[in-house]
Amino acid sequence: MENVISQRELENKELAKTAAEEAIVLLQNKNNTLPLRNKTVALYGHGAFATVKGGSGSGDVNQRNMVNILTGLEDQKFDIVSKPWLARLQRYYQKEKNIYTDKLKDDPMSLLAPAFSFKDPEIGEFDEANTGIYVVSRTSGENYDRRNHKGDYKLTDNELSNIKRLSEYYTNSILLLNVGGVMDMSFIDECPMLDSIVLVSQLGMTTGDAIAEILDGVKTPSGKLSDTWADEYENYPTSENFGMSNPEYIEGNYVGYRYFDSFNVKPRYEFGFGLSYAKFFIKTQKVNVNEKRIRLQAEVENTSEHFSGQETVQVYVSKPQTDIPTPYQDLVAYNKTSNLRPKARQTVTFDIDIADLKVFDTEISSYVLVPGTYLVRMGNSSRQTEVVASFKLDEKVVLEKVNDLLEPRIDPTTLTKNQVHLKQVSGVPFFILKAANFPETKFIQYQEESDVTTFVDKQENLPGKGYDEVIEDVRNATGKTLNDVYDGDVELAEFVASLSEQQLVNLVEGQMSEKHNGIVGISSDLVPGAAGQTGTIKSRRVPSVVMADGPAGVRVEPVFERKGQKIYHYATAWPIGTALAQTWNKDLIEKVGFAIGTEMKEFGVDLWLAPGMNIHRDPLGGRNFEYFSEDPYLSGTMAAFETKGVQAHPKLGVTLKHFLGNNQESHRNYGNSVIGEQALREIYLRNFGIAIKFGRPVAIMSAYNRVNGIFSGANFATLTNILRDEWHFKGIVMTDWFSSADPKKSMHAGNDLIMPGDSKSELMSAITDFGPEFDEQGNIKVKRSYDMLKKEFTTKELWNDFTIDPDGDVIVKLRIDAESHFNDQVKDWIYNGAGQIVDKEHILLSGKWKQNNDLYLGDLQKSAINILRVILKLKY
């Protein structure tokens, strides 16, 4: 394959630029400084040339090239008068970065190391121009949270001085924020002369192109914030309960704007905020509310004289304030207009299911609609709305009764009562809803954690301990293949009953690469650079499913050789998840998803390990850039439409992650998120529920952390009772790579696939009498692993179920050569009768099997069935 830019690359780059442009948020524009009329500018800050396209870690992408801000401006015919200053700074920057890179070159965990950080020097003197532009650049990544320090969440002293002096020196002053999340913006008060502030975000490979077209007015900014930006970090209710090993979610469901609105805390920039060069007028045309839905129709007019643009209409509902903690308002719908020319109009419509206004009543473990008066609000940000309708529900409606599954031992929630009360509104349409007109309460049928079903084609001694096992006899399918299942000749239950224990384990554990194994991103022999693949059973026609990381693009090796031919797999680096959410454009996100699917097909990837969709509980979350928003509705709908786009391609799938409560990187492998049940159900589960209902993803990835004391990868309540029983999820659940959850507990809980496949010996030992493993020379195998808790590599001899015992009747043959570390033990084995010399290099050892066959065959079969369903969906 020639190294030429393909048509796919060109088309995806153009779409990436469109998404990038719609993601940019104009935060401030005094004196209508933007767009610029004069393209002669002085540009400062290392972010101008070292523009950050996205965060570090598994979410990084290997693209062909990336357009930084400096190049983007020059390509758009800007005259950069400060290029000599930037060139000097770049030489110093590169020297410092090389030193940092050299320190990590031999570190196997380098991909998860903190990203290189550089601090700008103070500018000695400014170059002459009408306009001065300063770029503040930040990066964050997997495995580390951000810090409320200068140089991260806050400006450095030099940055503040540079921005302040620049704003005083130039006629026009612009600050560009090349950051992946929220920053401390209190410095604005010290810079009264600063004209414009633009949240560039981290926009992937076309960052420079996109910001250039925004600055010169080719494109009007239309992005809206997907998070609340506070005046200072301490204003967030999570600020004193974030980053520790057992964070207590004291704020309950008062997350983000729900807290600021309910407790009368004024933010610097509210959720949903974003300015435009154009001006828009939103007028409600029709409203109708009944016991099934809220229907709204609004007209959006671009009232400006000169600028085209897009507006996002946002709908919030204020629910009655009762004894159940209920935020002042919740986002329930949004729509973005097309690009409206001056004086043009567009009608947007909303159809909101009345059941979406439910709250969780912990007293009766039910989703309910509370009685009282509801206010429907419409506008273009969370604090720029007006009430357009109200309705009253006469009595409480119990929509759905669920089991008490998630309650922590002690509920940490302390914020339970609004401090801002709803005001009565008149002069808007008013409706009466009757509880008697709602359907009867829905009751969920749950699987019991104590139950196991095992399929057998012949009776035999079965392993397992502690559960209620049901044995189902099925037809013998020995010799049948997955093709026979696909053709309908064999049932899946019959097929798995015919598999050996080893074959079942090979299915429920990923297939470790024979050549390349890394903690992140390298564990596939089929697609170089892919994150992993499922196991294969060649004799039964069971192929592998290949997985690649995301969510800012398909992470694979860009250049490699196959059969003597050089292959090029340059991927598109898309805007980060937070930036995609800032577009508030569901149709655009679906197109992005479809384009990602196109690359997956080209590269040979079956399953994309994305979208990432955890809630931005706190602005210092190190992986927030991968995720969409602080709001579950915005997060869930973004994930659903991206999923729909990818899976519009037959035989491709996505993996929603990380399920559940993974809202910080500190202590992520063992930390315990203590969350009240109402917050879990209304915030941290709701976004996943929306994405599953409307997107129907093929897979879900369980998180590393624990929730209320139980590892996410081994939590029966969430993985089976909620995913399968309440939400009717039909796909597979996989662990994150090298999960700390017990693999046996994961199997029973409903985590079908353990990735990348490092615990096969543990499962085999738990299901059958599994002997020692030897290499080709007969030496005992040594397993080398990375201990996520201790953050170090460990080794373990694979004796498995075998224990040395002179009275045992199990015999194994062990190779002992001159360099063997067993030499010191040989005499002891012989003296106590456990060992018998065979020849100069071998010894026979007597021993017994451990009494540990406590894993049910049915647990492996259940997981294998779910995995095989997905393999049939993606590979047949």
mmCIF file of N, CA and C in Angstrom, residues 698-772:
data_model
loop_
_atom_site.group_PDB
_atom_site.id
_atom_site.type_symbol
_atom_site.label_atom_id
_atom_site.label_comp_id
_atom_site.label_asym_id
_atom_site.label_seq_id
_atom_site.Cartn_x
_atom_site.Cartn_y
_atom_site.Cartn_z
ATOM 1 N N VAL A 698 -22.793 -2.740 21.640
ATOM 2 C CA VAL A 698 -22.438 -4.156 21.647
ATOM 3 C C VAL A 698 -21.786 -4.552 22.968
ATOM 4 N N ALA A 699 -21.036 -3.621 23.579
ATOM 5 C CA ALA A 699 -20.267 -3.984 24.770
ATOM 6 C C ALA A 699 -20.218 -2.850 25.773
ATOM 7 N N ILE A 700 -19.870 -3.224 27.004
ATOM 8 C CA ILE A 700 -19.656 -2.276 28.091
ATOM 9 C C ILE A 700 -18.391 -2.702 28.816
ATOM 10 N N MET A 701 -17.599 -1.726 29.223
ATOM 11 C CA MET A 701 -16.386 -2.017 29.982
ATOM 12 C C MET A 701 -16.599 -1.631 31.441
ATOM 13 N N SER A 702 -16.351 -2.583 32.335
ATOM 14 C CA SER A 702 -16.451 -2.292 33.758
ATOM 15 C C SER A 702 -15.210 -1.527 34.212
ATOM 16 N N ALA A 703 -15.378 -0.724 35.243
ATOM 17 C CA ALA A 703 -14.306 0.152 35.719
ATOM 18 C C ALA A 703 -13.376 -0.589 36.671
ATOM 19 N N TYR A 704 -12.244 0.027 36.969
ATOM 20 C CA TYR A 704 -11.300 -0.535 37.932
ATOM 21 C C TYR A 704 -11.820 -0.432 39.370
ATOM 22 N N ASN A 705 -12.418 0.700 39.682
ATOM 23 C CA ASN A 705 -12.690 1.070 41.074
ATOM 24 C C ASN A 705 -13.789 0.226 41.702
ATOM 25 N N ARG A 706 -13.913 0.369 42.995
ATOM 26 C CA ARG A 706 -15.034 -0.210 43.727
ATOM 27 C C ARG A 706 -16.124 0.848 43.894
ATOM 28 N N VAL A 707 -17.353 0.398 44.010
ATOM 29 C CA VAL A 707 -18.481 1.264 44.347
ATOM 30 C C VAL A 707 -19.167 0.668 45.565
ATOM 31 N N ASN A 708 -19.217 1.446 46.616
ATOM 32 C CA ASN A 708 -19.808 0.988 47.883
ATOM 33 C C ASN A 708 -19.230 -0.358 48.319
ATOM 34 N N GLY A 709 -17.906 -0.461 48.150
ATOM 35 C CA GLY A 709 -17.178 -1.607 48.671
ATOM 36 C C GLY A 709 -16.987 -2.769 47.727
ATOM 37 N N ILE A 710 -17.630 -2.748 46.551
ATOM 38 C CA ILE A 710 -17.551 -3.892 45.629
ATOM 39 C C ILE A 710 -16.892 -3.447 44.327
ATOM 40 N N PHE A 711 -15.911 -4.229 43.867
ATOM 41 C CA PHE A 711 -15.270 -3.906 42.598
ATOM 42 C C PHE A 711 -16.299 -3.866 41.478
ATOM 43 N N SER A 712 -16.181 -2.859 40.632
ATOM 44 C CA SER A 712 -17.136 -2.701 39.533
ATOM 45 C C SER A 712 -17.152 -3.919 38.622
ATOM 46 N N GLY A 713 -16.004 -4.578 38.473
ATOM 47 C CA GLY A 713 -15.929 -5.748 37.607
ATOM 48 C C GLY A 713 -16.463 -7.010 38.237
ATOM 49 N N ALA A 714 -16.953 -6.935 39.482
ATOM 50 C CA ALA A 714 -17.471 -8.127 40.168
ATOM 51 C C ALA A 714 -18.737 -7.798 40.947
ATOM 52 N N ASN A 715 -19.522 -6.860 40.426
ATOM 53 C CA ASN A 715 -20.706 -6.374 41.130
ATOM 54 C C ASN A 715 -21.968 -6.944 40.468
ATOM 55 N N PHE A 716 -22.555 -7.965 41.073
ATOM 56 C CA PHE A 716 -23.733 -8.623 40.505
ATOM 57 C C PHE A 716 -24.905 -7.650 40.367
ATOM 58 N N ALA A 717 -25.048 -6.746 41.333
ATOM 59 C CA ALA A 717 -26.182 -5.814 41.306
ATOM 60 C C ALA A 717 -26.142 -4.921 40.076
ATOM 61 N N THR A 718 -24.968 -4.416 39.723
ATOM 62 C CA THR A 718 -24.887 -3.518 38.575
ATOM 63 C C THR A 718 -24.761 -4.276 37.257
ATOM 64 N N LEU A 719 -23.945 -5.315 37.232
ATOM 65 C CA LEU A 719 -23.654 -6.000 35.967
ATOM 66 C C LEU A 719 -24.768 -6.935 35.515
ATOM 67 N N THR A 720 -25.537 -7.450 36.461
ATOM 68 C CA THR A 720 -26.631 -8.353 36.088
ATOM 69 C C THR A 720 -27.988 -7.734 36.384
ATOM 70 N N ASN A 721 -28.235 -7.352 37.633
ATOM 71 C CA ASN A 721 -29.566 -6.866 37.993
ATOM 72 C C ASN A 721 -29.941 -5.575 37.276
ATOM 73 N N ILE A 722 -28.995 -4.657 37.130
ATOM 74 C CA ILE A 722 -29.322 -3.400 36.457
ATOM 75 C C ILE A 722 -29.131 -3.519 34.952
ATOM 76 N N LEU A 723 -27.945 -3.938 34.506
ATOM 77 C CA LEU A 723 -27.701 -4.016 33.061
ATOM 78 C C LEU A 723 -28.648 -4.988 32.364
ATOM 79 N N ARG A 724 -28.764 -6.184 32.909
ATOM 80 C CA ARG A 724 -29.541 -7.223 32.219
ATOM 81 C C ARG A 724 -31.023 -7.173 32.567
ATOM 82 N N ASP A 725 -31.317 -7.057 33.865
ATOM 83 C CA ASP A 725 -32.713 -7.182 34.298
ATOM 84 C C ASP A 725 -33.499 -5.878 34.124
ATOM 85 N N GLU A 726 -32.915 -4.753 34.521
ATOM 86 C CA GLU A 726 -33.643 -3.481 34.422
ATOM 87 C C GLU A 726 -33.544 -2.877 33.028
ATOM 88 N N TRP A 727 -32.360 -2.948 32.407
ATOM 89 C CA TRP A 727 -32.142 -2.269 31.123
ATOM 90 C C TRP A 727 -32.184 -3.214 29.930
ATOM 91 N N HIS A 728 -32.219 -4.522 30.158
ATOM 92 C CA HIS A 728 -32.303 -5.509 29.081
ATOM 93 C C HIS A 728 -31.118 -5.424 28.114
ATOM 94 N N PHE A 729 -29.937 -5.145 28.645
ATOM 95 C CA PHE A 729 -28.716 -5.109 27.838
ATOM 96 C C PHE A 729 -28.410 -6.508 27.306
ATOM 97 N N LYS A 730 -28.082 -6.624 26.014
ATOM 98 C CA LYS A 730 -27.892 -7.920 25.367
ATOM 99 C C LYS A 730 -26.448 -8.203 24.963
ATOM 100 N N GLY A 731 -25.538 -7.273 25.188
ATOM 101 C CA GLY A 731 -24.171 -7.444 24.722
ATOM 102 C C GLY A 731 -23.275 -8.104 25.745
ATOM 103 N N ILE A 732 -21.980 -7.797 25.670
ATOM 104 C CA ILE A 732 -21.020 -8.350 26.613
ATOM 105 C C ILE A 732 -20.481 -7.252 27.526
ATOM 106 N N VAL A 733 -20.056 -7.674 28.702
ATOM 107 C CA VAL A 733 -19.344 -6.797 29.621
ATOM 108 C C VAL A 733 -17.915 -7.310 29.719
ATOM 109 N N MET A 734 -16.953 -6.415 29.586
ATOM 110 C CA MET A 734 -15.545 -6.788 29.726
ATOM 111 C C MET A 734 -14.903 -5.951 30.820
ATOM 112 N N THR A 735 -13.839 -6.481 31.407
ATOM 113 C CA THR A 735 -13.083 -5.696 32.373
ATOM 114 C C THR A 735 -12.214 -4.686 31.645
ATOM 115 N N ASP A 736 -11.804 -3.663 32.382
ATOM 116 C CA ASP A 736 -10.697 -2.844 31.918
ATOM 117 C C ASP A 736 -9.439 -3.696 32.022
ATOM 118 N N TRP A 737 -8.373 -3.286 31.363
ATOM 119 C CA TRP A 737 -7.171 -4.111 31.252
ATOM 120 C C TRP A 737 -6.504 -4.314 32.625
ATOM 121 N N PHE A 738 -6.278 -5.572 32.990
ATOM 122 C CA PHE A 738 -5.637 -5.960 34.247
ATOM 123 C C PHE A 738 -6.447 -5.475 35.456
ATOM 124 N N SER A 739 -7.701 -5.821 35.457
ATOM 125 C CA SER A 739 -8.596 -5.464 36.558
ATOM 126 C C SER A 739 -8.140 -6.116 37.859
ATOM 127 N N SER A 740 -8.382 -5.401 38.965
ATOM 128 C CA SER A 740 -8.058 -5.938 40.294
ATOM 129 C C SER A 740 -9.183 -6.803 40.852
ATOM 130 N N ALA A 741 -10.303 -6.870 40.160
ATOM 131 C CA ALA A 741 -11.422 -7.693 40.632
ATOM 132 C C ALA A 741 -11.065 -9.172 40.539
ATOM 133 N N ASP A 742 -11.555 -9.960 41.471
ATOM 134 C CA ASP A 742 -11.351 -11.407 41.475
ATOM 135 C C ASP A 742 -11.998 -11.994 40.225
ATOM 136 N N PRO A 743 -11.223 -12.691 39.368
ATOM 137 C CA PRO A 743 -11.801 -13.211 38.114
ATOM 138 C C PRO A 743 -12.959 -14.171 38.342
ATOM 139 N N LYS A 744 -12.925 -14.975 39.422
ATOM 140 C CA LYS A 744 -14.036 -15.893 39.705
ATOM 141 C C LYS A 744 -15.297 -15.108 40.025
ATOM 142 N N LYS A 745 -15.153 -14.068 40.855
ATOM 143 C CA LYS A 745 -16.318 -13.249 41.203
ATOM 144 C C LYS A 745 -16.826 -12.491 39.981
ATOM 145 N N SER A 746 -15.905 -12.074 39.110
ATOM 146 C CA SER A 746 -16.312 -11.373 37.888
ATOM 147 C C SER A 746 -17.187 -12.265 37.021
ATOM 148 N N MET A 747 -16.790 -13.527 36.884
ATOM 149 C CA MET A 747 -17.566 -14.455 36.065
ATOM 150 C C MET A 747 -18.988 -14.607 36.583
ATOM 151 N N HIS A 748 -19.124 -14.758 37.892
ATOM 152 C CA HIS A 748 -20.462 -14.963 38.450
ATOM 153 C C HIS A 748 -21.282 -13.683 38.406
ATOM 154 N N ALA A 749 -20.622 -12.539 38.580
ATOM 155 C CA ALA A 749 -21.343 -11.263 38.678
ATOM 156 C C ALA A 749 -21.946 -10.829 37.352
ATOM 157 N N GLY A 750 -21.391 -11.318 36.246
ATOM 158 C CA GLY A 750 -21.907 -10.892 34.946
ATOM 159 C C GLY A 750 -20.887 -10.152 34.112
ATOM 160 N N ASN A 751 -19.629 -10.168 34.548
ATOM 161 C CA ASN A 751 -18.560 -9.615 33.715
ATOM 162 C C ASN A 751 -18.062 -10.751 32.824
ATOM 163 N N ASP A 752 -18.469 -10.726 31.557
ATOM 164 C CA ASP A 752 -18.287 -11.888 30.693
ATOM 165 C C ASP A 752 -16.859 -12.125 30.241
ATOM 166 N N LEU A 753 -16.108 -11.048 30.052
ATOM 167 C CA LEU A 753 -14.813 -11.142 29.395
ATOM 168 C C LEU A 753 -13.754 -10.443 30.242
ATOM 169 N N ILE A 754 -12.672 -11.153 30.540
ATOM 170 C CA ILE A 754 -11.577 -10.584 31.322
ATOM 171 C C ILE A 754 -10.448 -10.239 30.370
ATOM 172 N N MET A 755 -10.099 -8.957 30.334
ATOM 173 C CA MET A 755 -9.081 -8.478 29.394
ATOM 174 C C MET A 755 -7.849 -8.001 30.141
ATOM 175 N N PRO A 756 -6.676 -8.184 29.519
ATOM 176 C CA PRO A 756 -6.462 -8.750 28.191
ATOM 177 C C PRO A 756 -6.332 -10.269 28.179
ATOM 178 N N GLY A 757 -6.585 -10.936 29.323
ATOM 179 C CA GLY A 757 -6.533 -12.391 29.360
ATOM 180 C C GLY A 757 -5.390 -12.904 30.208
ATOM 181 N N ASP A 758 -5.200 -12.281 31.342
ATOM 182 C CA ASP A 758 -4.030 -12.572 32.171
ATOM 183 C C ASP A 758 -4.343 -13.492 33.346
ATOM 184 N N SER A 759 -5.558 -14.005 33.439
ATOM 185 C CA SER A 759 -5.918 -14.799 34.625
ATOM 186 C C SER A 759 -6.488 -16.168 34.251
ATOM 187 N N LYS A 760 -6.043 -16.715 33.133
ATOM 188 C CA LYS A 760 -6.536 -18.022 32.711
ATOM 189 C C LYS A 760 -6.191 -19.107 33.722
ATOM 190 N N SER A 761 -4.997 -19.044 34.283
ATOM 191 C CA SER A 761 -4.583 -20.060 35.259
ATOM 192 C C SER A 761 -5.478 -20.046 36.480
ATOM 193 N N GLU A 762 -5.862 -18.845 36.928
ATOM 194 C CA GLU A 762 -6.732 -18.736 38.100
ATOM 195 C C GLU A 762 -8.091 -19.358 37.838
ATOM 196 N N LEU A 763 -8.638 -19.112 36.648
ATOM 197 C CA LEU A 763 -9.945 -19.693 36.326
ATOM 198 C C LEU A 763 -9.859 -21.201 36.142
ATOM 199 N N MET A 764 -8.828 -21.661 35.471
ATOM 200 C CA MET A 764 -8.674 -23.107 35.292
ATOM 201 C C MET A 764 -8.509 -23.804 36.635
ATOM 202 N N SER A 765 -7.777 -23.194 37.549
ATOM 203 C CA SER A 765 -7.583 -23.783 38.878
ATOM 204 C C SER A 765 -8.879 -23.815 39.670
ATOM 205 N N ALA A 766 -9.774 -22.883 39.385
ATOM 206 C CA ALA A 766 -11.032 -22.818 40.121
ATOM 207 C C ALA A 766 -12.103 -23.726 39.540
ATOM 208 N N ILE A 767 -11.916 -24.182 38.283
ATOM 209 C CA ILE A 767 -12.950 -24.980 37.627
ATOM 210 C C ILE A 767 -12.600 -26.461 37.568
ATOM 211 N N THR A 768 -11.289 -26.773 37.669
ATOM 212 C CA THR A 768 -10.861 -28.166 37.557
ATOM 213 C C THR A 768 -9.517 -28.336 38.248
ATOM 214 N N ASP A 769 -9.056 -29.568 38.377
ATOM 215 C CA ASP A 769 -7.721 -29.817 38.925
ATOM 216 C C ASP A 769 -6.704 -29.502 37.840
ATOM 217 N N PHE A 770 -6.070 -28.366 37.987
ATOM 218 C CA PHE A 770 -5.221 -27.821 36.939
ATOM 219 C C PHE A 770 -3.767 -27.889 37.387
ATOM 220 N N GLY A 771 -3.002 -28.671 36.667
ATOM 221 C CA GLY A 771 -1.628 -28.921 37.068
ATOM 222 C C GLY A 771 -0.673 -27.794 36.732
ATOM 223 N N PRO A 772 0.597 -27.976 37.112
ATOM 224 C CA PRO A 772 1.616 -26.964 36.823
ATOM 225 C C PRO A 772 1.780 -26.762 35.314
#
